[in-house]
Every structure is written in structure tokens, then in C-alpha cells.
JSON list of C-alpha atoms and ligand atoms in Angstrom, two decimals:
[
{"chain": "A", "resi": 1, "resn": "MET", "atom": "CA", "xyz": [0.00, 0.00, 0.00]},
{"chain": "A", "resi": 2, "resn": "ALA", "atom": "CA", "xyz": [1.57, 3.22, -1.14]},
{"chain": "A", "resi": 3, "resn": "LEU", "atom": "CA", "xyz": [0.61, 6.67, -2.36]},
{"chain": "A", "resi": 4, "resn": "GLU", "atom": "CA", "xyz": [2.55, 6.90, -5.65]},
{"chain": "A", "resi": 5, "resn": "GLU", "atom": "CA", "xyz": [-0.55, 6.37, -7.79]},
{"chain": "A", "resi": 6, "resn": "TYR", "atom": "CA", "xyz": [-2.52, 8.90, -5.72]},
{"chain": "A", "resi": 7, "resn": "ARG", "atom": "CA", "xyz": [0.23, 11.52, -6.10]},
{"chain": "A", "resi": 8, "resn": "LYS", "atom": "CA", "xyz": [0.83, 10.81, -9.79]},
{"chain": "A", "resi": 9, "resn": "LYS", "atom": "CA", "xyz": [-2.81, 11.59, -10.62]},
{"chain": "A", "resi": 10, "resn": "ARG", "atom": "CA", "xyz": [-2.85, 15.00, -8.95]},
{"chain": "A", "resi": 11, "resn": "LYS", "atom": "CA", "xyz": [-1.16, 18.43, -9.19]},
{"chain": "A", "resi": 12, "resn": "PHE", "atom": "CA", "xyz": [-1.08, 19.63, -5.61]},
{"chain": "A", "resi": 13, "resn": "GLU", "atom": "CA", "xyz": [-0.34, 23.23, -6.51]},
{"chain": "A", "resi": 14, "resn": "GLU", "atom": "CA", "xyz": [-3.70, 23.28, -8.34]},
{"chain": "A", "resi": 15, "resn": "THR", "atom": "CA", "xyz": [-6.04, 21.05, -6.32]},
{"chain": "A", "resi": 16, "resn": "PRO", "atom": "CA", "xyz": [-7.00, 21.63, -2.67]},
{"chain": "A", "resi": 17, "resn": "GLU", "atom": "CA", "xyz": [-6.60, 17.91, -1.94]},
{"chain": "A", "resi": 18, "resn": "PRO", "atom": "CA", "xyz": [-3.85, 16.96, 0.55]},
{"chain": "A", "resi": 19, "resn": "ALA", "atom": "CA", "xyz": [-0.55, 15.54, -0.77]},
{"chain": "A", "resi": 20, "resn": "GLY", "atom": "CA", "xyz": [-0.33, 13.53, 2.42]},
{"chain": "A", "resi": 21, "resn": "ARG", "atom": "CA", "xyz": [2.73, 13.54, 4.63]},
{"chain": "A", "resi": 22, "resn": "GLY", "atom": "CA", "xyz": [2.21, 9.94, 5.65]},
{"chain": "A", "resi": 23, "resn": "ARG", "atom": "CA", "xyz": [0.68, 10.81, 9.00]},
{"chain": "A", "resi": 24, "resn": "ARG", "atom": "CA", "xyz": [0.54, 7.78, 11.25]},
{"chain": "A", "resi": 25, "resn": "ARG", "atom": "CA", "xyz": [-2.06, 6.82, 13.77]},
{"chain": "A", "resi": 26, "resn": "LEU", "atom": "CA", "xyz": [-1.00, 7.10, 17.40]},
{"chain": "A", "resi": 27, "resn": "ARG", "atom": "CA", "xyz": [-0.56, 3.84, 19.22]},
{"chain": "A", "resi": 28, "resn": "GLY", "atom": "CA", "xyz": [-3.82, 2.68, 20.79]},
{"chain": "A", "resi": 29, "resn": "GLN", "atom": "CA", "xyz": [-5.95, 4.99, 18.64]},
{"chain": "A", "resi": 30, "resn": "ALA", "atom": "CA", "xyz": [-8.79, 3.29, 16.75]},
{"chain": "A", "resi": 31, "resn": "ALA", "atom": "CA", "xyz": [-8.52, 2.89, 12.98]},
{"chain": "A", "resi": 32, "resn": "SER", "atom": "CA", "xyz": [-10.60, 5.39, 11.05]},
{"chain": "A", "resi": 33, "resn": "PHE", "atom": "CA", "xyz": [-13.00, 5.22, 8.14]},
{"chain": "A", "resi": 34, "resn": "VAL", "atom": "CA", "xyz": [-14.54, 7.91, 5.98]},
{"chain": "A", "resi": 35, "resn": "VAL", "atom": "CA", "xyz": [-17.19, 7.98, 3.27]},
{"chain": "A", "resi": 36, "resn": "GLN", "atom": "CA", "xyz": [-17.02, 10.91, 0.86]},
{"chain": "A", "resi": 37, "resn": "LYS", "atom": "CA", "xyz": [-19.90, 11.79, -1.41]},
{"chain": "A", "resi": 38, "resn": "HIS", "atom": "CA", "xyz": [-18.32, 12.86, -4.69]},
{"chain": "A", "resi": 39, "resn": "GLU", "atom": "CA", "xyz": [-20.22, 14.73, -7.36]},
{"chain": "A", "resi": 40, "resn": "ALA", "atom": "CA", "xyz": [-17.80, 14.04, -10.22]},
{"chain": "A", "resi": 41, "resn": "THR", "atom": "CA", "xyz": [-18.61, 13.02, -13.81]},
{"chain": "A", "resi": 42, "resn": "SER", "atom": "CA", "xyz": [-20.98, 10.59, -12.16]},
{"chain": "A", "resi": 43, "resn": "LEU", "atom": "CA", "xyz": [-22.14, 10.90, -8.55]},
{"chain": "A", "resi": 44, "resn": "HIS", "atom": "CA", "xyz": [-20.68, 8.21, -6.28]},
{"chain": "A", "resi": 45, "resn": "TYR", "atom": "CA", "xyz": [-19.54, 7.58, -2.73]},
{"chain": "A", "resi": 46, "resn": "ASP", "atom": "CA", "xyz": [-15.90, 6.88, -1.87]},
{"chain": "A", "resi": 47, "resn": "PHE", "atom": "CA", "xyz": [-15.58, 4.39, 0.96]},
{"chain": "A", "resi": 48, "resn": "ARG", "atom": "CA", "xyz": [-12.20, 4.45, 2.70]},
{"chain": "A", "resi": 49, "resn": "LEU", "atom": "CA", "xyz": [-10.74, 2.33, 5.50]},
{"chain": "A", "resi": 50, "resn": "GLU", "atom": "CA", "xyz": [-7.48, 3.07, 7.30]},
{"chain": "A", "resi": 51, "resn": "ILE", "atom": "CA", "xyz": [-5.19, 0.08, 6.74]},
{"chain": "A", "resi": 52, "resn": "GLY", "atom": "CA", "xyz": [-1.40, 0.09, 6.97]},
{"chain": "A", "resi": 53, "resn": "GLY", "atom": "CA", "xyz": [-1.05, 3.87, 7.28]},
{"chain": "A", "resi": 54, "resn": "VAL", "atom": "CA", "xyz": [-3.19, 4.79, 4.25]},
{"chain": "A", "resi": 55, "resn": "LEU", "atom": "CA", "xyz": [-6.88, 4.95, 3.37]},
{"chain": "A", "resi": 56, "resn": "VAL", "atom": "CA", "xyz": [-7.64, 1.89, 1.23]},
{"chain": "A", "resi": 57, "resn": "SER", "atom": "CA", "xyz": [-10.44, 3.12, -1.07]},
{"chain": "A", "resi": 58, "resn": "TRP", "atom": "CA", "xyz": [-13.41, 1.91, -3.06]},
{"chain": "A", "resi": 59, "resn": "ALA", "atom": "CA", "xyz": [-15.80, 3.90, -5.29]},
{"chain": "A", "resi": 60, "resn": "VAL", "atom": "CA", "xyz": [-19.36, 2.82, -4.53]},
{"chain": "A", "resi": 61, "resn": "PRO", "atom": "CA", "xyz": [-21.73, 4.11, -7.27]},
{"chain": "A", "resi": 62, "resn": "LYS", "atom": "CA", "xyz": [-24.95, 3.64, -5.27]},
{"chain": "A", "resi": 63, "resn": "GLY", "atom": "CA", "xyz": [-23.39, 4.36, -1.89]},
{"chain": "A", "resi": 64, "resn": "PRO", "atom": "CA", "xyz": [-23.28, 2.14, 1.19]},
{"chain": "A", "resi": 65, "resn": "SER", "atom": "CA", "xyz": [-26.50, 0.74, 2.62]},
{"chain": "A", "resi": 66, "resn": "LEU", "atom": "CA", "xyz": [-27.66, -0.41, 6.04]},
{"chain": "A", "resi": 67, "resn": "ASP", "atom": "CA", "xyz": [-29.95, -2.88, 4.26]},
{"chain": "A", "resi": 68, "resn": "PRO", "atom": "CA", "xyz": [-28.33, -6.37, 4.18]},
{"chain": "A", "resi": 69, "resn": "SER", "atom": "CA", "xyz": [-30.24, -7.26, 0.99]},
{"chain": "A", "resi": 70, "resn": "GLN", "atom": "CA", "xyz": [-28.49, -4.43, -0.90]},
{"chain": "A", "resi": 71, "resn": "LYS", "atom": "CA", "xyz": [-25.12, -5.69, -2.13]},
{"chain": "A", "resi": 72, "resn": "ARG", "atom": "CA", "xyz": [-23.29, -2.62, -3.34]},
{"chain": "A", "resi": 73, "resn": "LEU", "atom": "CA", "xyz": [-20.71, -2.73, -6.12]},
{"chain": "A", "resi": 74, "resn": "ALA", "atom": "CA", "xyz": [-17.44, -1.23, -4.86]},
{"chain": "A", "resi": 75, "resn": "MET", "atom": "CA", "xyz": [-14.57, -0.62, -7.29]},
{"chain": "A", "resi": 76, "resn": "GLN", "atom": "CA", "xyz": [-11.21, -0.45, -5.55]},
{"chain": "A", "resi": 77, "resn": "THR", "atom": "CA", "xyz": [-9.34, 2.75, -6.43]},
{"chain": "A", "resi": 78, "resn": "GLU", "atom": "CA", "xyz": [-5.92, 4.07, -5.49]},
{"chain": "A", "resi": 79, "resn": "ASP", "atom": "CA", "xyz": [-4.95, 4.32, -1.81]},
{"chain": "A", "resi": 80, "resn": "HIS", "atom": "CA", "xyz": [-5.38, 7.80, -0.35]},
{"chain": "A", "resi": 81, "resn": "PRO", "atom": "CA", "xyz": [-3.38, 9.51, 2.42]},
{"chain": "A", "resi": 82, "resn": "LEU", "atom": "CA", "xyz": [-4.91, 9.53, 5.94]},
{"chain": "A", "resi": 83, "resn": "GLU", "atom": "CA", "xyz": [-5.24, 13.33, 5.70]},
{"chain": "A", "resi": 84, "resn": "TYR", "atom": "CA", "xyz": [-7.82, 12.83, 2.95]},
{"chain": "A", "resi": 85, "resn": "ALA", "atom": "CA", "xyz": [-10.41, 11.88, 5.62]},
{"chain": "A", "resi": 86, "resn": "GLY", "atom": "CA", "xyz": [-10.63, 15.60, 6.47]},
{"chain": "A", "resi": 87, "resn": "PHE", "atom": "CA", "xyz": [-10.92, 16.80, 2.88]},
{"chain": "A", "resi": 88, "resn": "GLU", "atom": "CA", "xyz": [-14.14, 18.50, 1.83]},
{"chain": "A", "resi": 89, "resn": "GLY", "atom": "CA", "xyz": [-14.29, 20.98, -1.01]},
{"chain": "A", "resi": 90, "resn": "VAL", "atom": "CA", "xyz": [-14.10, 21.38, -4.75]},
{"chain": "A", "resi": 91, "resn": "ILE", "atom": "CA", "xyz": [-11.60, 19.70, -7.07]},
{"chain": "A", "resi": 92, "resn": "PRO", "atom": "CA", "xyz": [-11.16, 22.17, -9.92]},
{"chain": "A", "resi": 93, "resn": "GLU", "atom": "CA", "xyz": [-12.37, 21.59, -13.47]},
{"chain": "A", "resi": 94, "resn": "GLY", "atom": "CA", "xyz": [-9.87, 19.75, -15.66]},
{"chain": "A", "resi": 95, "resn": "HIS", "atom": "CA", "xyz": [-8.32, 17.87, -12.73]},
{"chain": "A", "resi": 96, "resn": "TYR", "atom": "CA", "xyz": [-8.58, 14.22, -11.74]},
{"chain": "A", "resi": 97, "resn": "GLY", "atom": "CA", "xyz": [-11.92, 13.69, -9.96]},
{"chain": "A", "resi": 98, "resn": "ALA", "atom": "CA", "xyz": [-13.10, 17.25, -10.71]},
{"chain": "A", "resi": 99, "resn": "GLY", "atom": "CA", "xyz": [-16.23, 18.09, -8.73]},
{"chain": "A", "resi": 100, "resn": "THR", "atom": "CA", "xyz": [-17.52, 18.58, -5.19]},
{"chain": "A", "resi": 101, "resn": "VAL", "atom": "CA", "xyz": [-16.51, 16.32, -2.29]},
{"chain": "A", "resi": 102, "resn": "MET", "atom": "CA", "xyz": [-18.51, 16.01, 0.95]},
{"chain": "A", "resi": 103, "resn": "VAL", "atom": "CA", "xyz": [-17.37, 14.13, 4.07]},
{"chain": "A", "resi": 104, "resn": "TRP", "atom": "CA", "xyz": [-20.63, 12.19, 4.17]},
{"chain": "A", "resi": 105, "resn": "ASP", "atom": "CA", "xyz": [-19.69, 10.01, 7.14]},
{"chain": "A", "resi": 106, "resn": "LYS", "atom": "CA", "xyz": [-16.69, 9.44, 9.33]},
{"chain": "A", "resi": 107, "resn": "GLY", "atom": "CA", "xyz": [-15.73, 7.52, 12.43]},
{"chain": "A", "resi": 108, "resn": "THR", "atom": "CA", "xyz": [-13.76, 4.52, 13.55]},
{"chain": "A", "resi": 109, "resn": "TYR", "atom": "CA", "xyz": [-13.95, 0.83, 12.82]},
{"chain": "A", "resi": 110, "resn": "GLU", "atom": "CA", "xyz": [-13.13, -2.39, 14.59]},
{"chain": "A", "resi": 111, "resn": "LEU", "atom": "CA", "xyz": [-11.67, -5.22, 12.58]},
{"chain": "A", "resi": 112, "resn": "GLU", "atom": "CA", "xyz": [-13.59, -8.50, 12.70]},
{"chain": "A", "resi": 113, "resn": "GLY", "atom": "CA", "xyz": [-12.85, -11.81, 10.98]},
{"chain": "A", "resi": 114, "resn": "ASP", "atom": "CA", "xyz": [-9.52, -13.65, 11.20]},
{"chain": "A", "resi": 115, "resn": "GLY", "atom": "CA", "xyz": [-6.15, -12.08, 10.59]},
{"chain": "A", "resi": 116, "resn": "ALA", "atom": "CA", "xyz": [-4.85, -8.56, 10.14]},
{"chain": "A", "resi": 117, "resn": "ALA", "atom": "CA", "xyz": [-6.72, -6.17, 7.85]},
{"chain": "A", "resi": 118, "resn": "ALA", "atom": "CA", "xyz": [-4.01, -6.37, 5.16]},
{"chain": "A", "resi": 119, "resn": "GLU", "atom": "CA", "xyz": [-4.27, -10.19, 5.17]},
{"chain": "A", "resi": 120, "resn": "GLN", "atom": "CA", "xyz": [-8.06, -10.14, 4.89]},
{"chain": "A", "resi": 121, "resn": "LEU", "atom": "CA", "xyz": [-7.74, -7.64, 2.06]},
{"chain": "A", "resi": 122, "resn": "ALA", "atom": "CA", "xyz": [-5.29, -9.90, 0.20]},
{"chain": "A", "resi": 123, "resn": "GLN", "atom": "CA", "xyz": [-7.65, -12.84, 0.69]},
{"chain": "A", "resi": 124, "resn": "GLY", "atom": "CA", "xyz": [-10.59, -10.89, -0.73]},
{"chain": "A", "resi": 125, "resn": "GLU", "atom": "CA", "xyz": [-12.85, -10.83, 2.31]},
{"chain": "A", "resi": 126, "resn": "LEU", "atom": "CA", "xyz": [-12.63, -8.09, 4.91]},
{"chain": "A", "resi": 127, "resn": "LYS", "atom": "CA", "xyz": [-14.95, -8.01, 7.92]},
{"chain": "A", "resi": 128, "resn": "PHE", "atom": "CA", "xyz": [-15.34, -4.96, 10.14]},
{"chain": "A", "resi": 129, "resn": "LYS", "atom": "CA", "xyz": [-17.69, -3.06, 12.41]},
{"chain": "A", "resi": 130, "resn": "LEU", "atom": "CA", "xyz": [-18.27, 0.64, 11.72]},
{"chain": "A", "resi": 131, "resn": "ASN", "atom": "CA", "xyz": [-18.84, 3.29, 14.34]},
{"chain": "A", "resi": 132, "resn": "GLY", "atom": "CA", "xyz": [-19.84, 6.33, 12.31]},
{"chain": "A", "resi": 133, "resn": "GLU", "atom": "CA", "xyz": [-22.51, 9.01, 12.52]},
{"chain": "A", "resi": 134, "resn": "LYS", "atom": "CA", "xyz": [-24.65, 7.41, 9.80]},
{"chain": "A", "resi": 135, "resn": "LEU", "atom": "CA", "xyz": [-23.16, 3.98, 9.28]},
{"chain": "A", "resi": 136, "resn": "GLN", "atom": "CA", "xyz": [-23.10, 1.60, 12.21]},
{"chain": "A", "resi": 137, "resn": "GLY", "atom": "CA", "xyz": [-22.54, -2.08, 12.76]},
{"chain": "A", "resi": 138, "resn": "ARG", "atom": "CA", "xyz": [-21.07, -5.01, 10.94]},
{"chain": "A", "resi": 139, "resn": "PHE", "atom": "CA", "xyz": [-20.13, -4.98, 7.25]},
{"chain": "A", "resi": 140, "resn": "VAL", "atom": "CA", "xyz": [-18.16, -7.17, 4.89]},
{"chain": "A", "resi": 141, "resn": "LEU", "atom": "CA", "xyz": [-16.26, -6.31, 1.71]},
{"chain": "A", "resi": 142, "resn": "VAL", "atom": "CA", "xyz": [-15.99, -9.32, -0.59]},
{"chain": "A", "resi": 143, "resn": "ARG", "atom": "CA", "xyz": [-13.93, -9.46, -3.76]},
{"chain": "A", "resi": 144, "resn": "ALA", "atom": "CA", "xyz": [-16.36, -10.29, -6.56]},
{"chain": "A", "resi": 145, "resn": "GLY", "atom": "CA", "xyz": [-15.35, -13.79, -7.77]},
{"chain": "A", "resi": 146, "resn": "MET", "atom": "CA", "xyz": [-14.13, -14.36, -11.32]},
{"chain": "A", "resi": 147, "resn": "ARG", "atom": "CA", "xyz": [-15.45, -11.06, -12.58]},
{"chain": "A", "resi": 148, "resn": "GLY", "atom": "CA", "xyz": [-13.41, -9.30, -9.95]},
{"chain": "A", "resi": 149, "resn": "ALA", "atom": "CA", "xyz": [-10.30, -11.27, -10.86]},
{"chain": "A", "resi": 150, "resn": "SER", "atom": "CA", "xyz": [-10.68, -10.51, -14.56]},
{"chain": "A", "resi": 151, "resn": "ARG", "atom": "CA", "xyz": [-10.60, -6.80, -13.78]},
{"chain": "A", "resi": 152, "resn": "GLY", "atom": "CA", "xyz": [-7.44, -7.06, -11.76]},
{"chain": "A", "resi": 153, "resn": "GLY", "atom": "CA", "xyz": [-9.30, -7.92, -8.57]},
{"chain": "A", "resi": 154, "resn": "LYS", "atom": "CA", "xyz": [-10.67, -4.39, -8.32]},
{"chain": "A", "resi": 155, "resn": "GLN", "atom": "CA", "xyz": [-14.35, -5.30, -8.20]},
{"chain": "A", "resi": 156, "resn": "TRP", "atom": "CA", "xyz": [-15.78, -5.88, -4.71]},
{"chain": "A", "resi": 157, "resn": "LEU", "atom": "CA", "xyz": [-19.16, -5.94, -3.00]},
{"chain": "A", "resi": 158, "resn": "LEU", "atom": "CA", "xyz": [-19.90, -3.93, 0.14]},
{"chain": "A", "resi": 159, "resn": "ILE", "atom": "CA", "xyz": [-22.57, -5.70, 2.17]},
{"chain": "A", "resi": 160, "resn": "LYS", "atom": "CA", "xyz": [-24.24, -4.89, 5.50]},
{"chain": "A", "resi": 161, "resn": "ARG", "atom": "CA", "xyz": [-24.29, -7.93, 7.77]},
{"chain": "A", "resi": 162, "resn": "ARG", "atom": "CA", "xyz": [-27.35, -8.71, 9.83]},
{"chain": "A", "resi": 163, "resn": "ASP", "atom": "CA", "xyz": [-27.23, -7.12, 13.27]},
{"chain": "A", "resi": 164, "resn": "GLU", "atom": "CA", "xyz": [-29.16, -4.61, 15.38]},
{"chain": "A", "resi": 165, "resn": "SER", "atom": "CA", "xyz": [-28.10, -1.69, 13.15]},
{"chain": "A", "resi": 166, "resn": "ALA", "atom": "CA", "xyz": [-29.41, -3.25, 9.91]},
{"chain": "A", "resi": 167, "resn": "ARG", "atom": "CA", "xyz": [-32.27, -1.21, 8.35]},
{"chain": "A", "resi": 168, "resn": "GLN", "atom": "CA", "xyz": [-34.45, -2.57, 5.59]},
{"chain": "A", "resi": 169, "resn": "GLY", "atom": "CA", "xyz": [-34.99, -0.14, 2.71]},
{"chain": "A", "resi": 170, "resn": "TRP", "atom": "CA", "xyz": [-32.42, 2.34, 4.04]},
{"chain": "A", "resi": 171, "resn": "LYS", "atom": "CA", "xyz": [-30.98, 4.77, 1.47]},
{"chain": "A", "resi": 172, "resn": "PRO", "atom": "CA", "xyz": [-27.82, 6.88, 1.82]},
{"chain": "A", "resi": 173, "resn": "ASP", "atom": "CA", "xyz": [-29.40, 10.07, 0.40]},
{"chain": "A", "resi": 174, "resn": "ARG", "atom": "CA", "xyz": [-31.76, 10.29, 3.38]},
{"chain": "A", "resi": 175, "resn": "ASP", "atom": "CA", "xyz": [-29.00, 11.85, 5.48]},
{"chain": "A", "resi": 176, "resn": "ASP", "atom": "CA", "xyz": [-27.58, 14.25, 2.96]},
{"chain": "A", "resi": 177, "resn": "TRP", "atom": "CA", "xyz": [-25.43, 16.53, 5.11]},
{"chain": "A", "resi": 178, "resn": "SER", "atom": "CA", "xyz": [-21.72, 16.64, 5.80]},
{"chain": "A", "resi": 179, "resn": "ALA", "atom": "CA", "xyz": [-20.56, 14.79, 8.92]},
{"chain": "A", "resi": 180, "resn": "LEU", "atom": "CA", "xyz": [-17.73, 17.34, 9.10]},
{"chain": "A", "resi": 181, "resn": "THR", "atom": "CA", "xyz": [-19.44, 20.69, 8.57]},
{"chain": "A", "resi": 182, "resn": "GLY", "atom": "CA", "xyz": [-23.20, 19.99, 8.34]},
{"chain": "A", "resi": 183, "resn": "ARG", "atom": "CA", "xyz": [-23.28, 21.43, 4.81]},
{"chain": "A", "resi": 184, "resn": "GLY", "atom": "CA", "xyz": [-25.02, 20.06, 1.72]},
{"chain": "A", "resi": 185, "resn": "LEU", "atom": "CA", "xyz": [-23.19, 19.49, -1.58]},
{"chain": "A", "resi": 186, "resn": "GLY", "atom": "CA", "xyz": [-24.51, 22.78, -3.01]},
{"chain": "A", "resi": 187, "resn": "GLU", "atom": "CA", "xyz": [-23.22, 24.74, 0.00]},
{"chain": "A", "resi": 188, "resn": "ILE", "atom": "CA", "xyz": [-19.81, 23.08, -0.25]},
{"chain": "A", "resi": 189, "resn": "ALA", "atom": "CA", "xyz": [-19.67, 23.94, -3.97]},
{"chain": "A", "resi": 190, "resn": "GLU", "atom": "CA", "xyz": [-20.43, 27.59, -3.14]},
{"chain": "A", "resi": 191, "resn": "GLY", "atom": "CA", "xyz": [-17.88, 27.65, -0.32]},
{"chain": "A", "resi": 192, "resn": "ALA", "atom": "CA", "xyz": [-20.55, 28.40, 2.31]},
{"chain": "A", "resi": 193, "resn": "PRO", "atom": "CA", "xyz": [-19.35, 28.46, 5.95]},
{"chain": "A", "resi": 194, "resn": "ALA", "atom": "CA", "xyz": [-19.63, 25.36, 8.17]},
{"chain": "A", "resi": 195, "resn": "ARG", "atom": "CA", "xyz": [-22.94, 24.84, 9.96]},
{"chain": "A", "resi": 196, "resn": "ARG", "atom": "CA", "xyz": [-21.37, 23.12, 12.92]},
{"chain": "A", "resi": 197, "resn": "ALA", "atom": "CA", "xyz": [-18.05, 22.10, 14.39]},
{"chain": "A", "resi": 198, "resn": "ALA", "atom": "CA", "xyz": [-16.65, 18.72, 13.38]},
{"chain": "A", "resi": 199, "resn": "GLY", "atom": "CA", "xyz": [-17.79, 15.80, 15.48]},
{"chain": "A", "resi": 200, "resn": "ARG", "atom": "CA", "xyz": [-21.09, 17.33, 16.60]},
{"chain": "A", "resi": 201, "resn": "LYS", "atom": "CA", "xyz": [-24.31, 15.91, 15.30]},
{"chain": "A", "resi": 202, "resn": "PRO", "atom": "CA", "xyz": [-27.25, 18.14, 14.42]},
{"chain": "A", "resi": 203, "resn": "ALA", "atom": "CA", "xyz": [-30.34, 17.26, 16.46]},
{"chain": "A", "resi": 204, "resn": "SER", "atom": "CA", "xyz": [-31.63, 15.42, 13.42]},
{"chain": "A", "resi": 205, "resn": "ALA", "atom": "CA", "xyz": [-31.20, 15.38, 9.67]},
{"chain": "A", "resi": 206, "resn": "ALA", "atom": "CA", "xyz": [-34.61, 17.08, 9.40]},
{"chain": "A", "resi": 207, "resn": "ALA", "atom": "CA", "xyz": [-33.46, 19.87, 11.71]},
{"chain": "A", "resi": 208, "resn": "ALA", "atom": "CA", "xyz": [-30.35, 20.33, 9.60]},
{"chain": "A", "resi": 209, "resn": "ARG", "atom": "CA", "xyz": [-32.51, 20.60, 6.49]},
{"chain": "A", "resi": 210, "resn": "SER", "atom": "CA", "xyz": [-34.95, 23.10, 7.95]},
{"chain": "A", "resi": 211, "resn": "GLY", "atom": "CA", "xyz": [-32.05, 25.13, 9.35]},
{"chain": "A", "resi": 212, "resn": "ARG", "atom": "CA", "xyz": [-30.58, 25.25, 5.87]},
{"chain": "A", "resi": 213, "resn": "LYS", "atom": "CA", "xyz": [-33.84, 26.51, 4.39]},
{"chain": "A", "resi": 214, "resn": "SER", "atom": "CA", "xyz": [-34.33, 29.26, 6.95]},
{"chain": "A", "resi": 215, "resn": "LYS", "atom": "CA", "xyz": [-30.81, 30.53, 6.36]},
{"chain": "A", "resi": 216, "resn": "VAL", "atom": "CA", "xyz": [-31.25, 30.59, 2.59]},
{"chain": "A", "resi": 217, "resn": "SER", "atom": "CA", "xyz": [-34.62, 32.40, 2.60]},
{"chain": "B", "resi": 1, "resn": "MN", "atom": "MN1", "xyz": [-14.38, 9.70, -6.08]}
]
């Protein structure tokens, strides 16, 4: 796991994305995860897990789901630096991934399954439990059989496992605010100020929405 591909694709003097200094997690600190909603050529969610000092990343076109019956295609992309978990903003036109990025969810995860995360990743089945603001509970990422192998092993499925946080019919666009700043995609694109400090939840998604309306009108 390395950041060469990440760095090769970007011009850091022209994009606000972090180059990444290879920040390391402090001993005893929980591993982090982040989901970024990315309004690029096509809207998708980037799901990232901290493994081996980087954010191992998958692009999930339909976004993660708390519904165990919804198996979500997840295409593995280049590893990102840990600093990327705090990136929210606009990647300029003409640059790789041009468009608006929202920190849709963030938190920590606990590894489940047998073996270290890097081993599970190599074996094509990674089990973990998320502790985010929107996503909670047990998930599995499974490399998608022969089809996955034929595309260089990049094709995976992100699946919610059955537990007390599973929600039938749940959709990611129900909670459409930033977990970092409380802003919507449109506000991020306009460079509007943060609605809240990082790490503090609004009373509810509905409250965040109505608050947004009253400020706009
Ligand atoms: Mn993306």
C-alpha cells in the first residue's frame, strides 16, 4: 500500500486535496474510516478504511446501505493519504476527480474476521464493524469472484451484515449533510461556511434541512 498512484494523478499546486505527509495513527488509537460523497462526472460515494497507514479506497456508485439485501458494487481505487479523511471541497475543473466532495460520514472501525486487515484484504474478504454518525454495525467487503479477478481484482461488493443496526430499505441520500461541517453538496460547492463544528451531530437530519432553508430564505 503506497501513495505513488494517488500523487501521480494530482497536481497539488492546483487542487485543494492533501498531498499527504504519511501521518501515522497514534498507538492505541482506533482505525478510522470515511465515506465521501463525490459529485464528479458521475455521482458516487468513496468508501475508505485506514489500513497500513493509508486509506484503502473503493468507489461505490450507489453508496453504502444499512440494508443487508443491498449488495453494493465497490470498485477499488488508489490508496489515499490519511489526511484525505478531512478533505471536503471542490476539485477544480480539468483535474482528476473534478467536482464537489462532501465528508458524508466518518468515524472509527473495529476489525472483525480472522487475521490482520491487510491479510483479509489480500484474501478478498474483509470483515469490520463501523462506528460512524450514519453507518453503524457489521459490514463485509468481498472481492467479486471471477469477474473481480478478470478486472485485476478491483471489483468488490460492500454488504451490510445482519445485526441490530441493519435497516431494511435504508438509502444513503436520506441523510444528505456533511458529517464534518453539516453542509449540503450545493453549499460546499459555493464555499458556504460550516454549519457546525466537526464531530457534533445536528439534532436530526430534518433539523439540519430546515435550518438550511431558513438561512437561505
Ligand atoms: Mn471519487
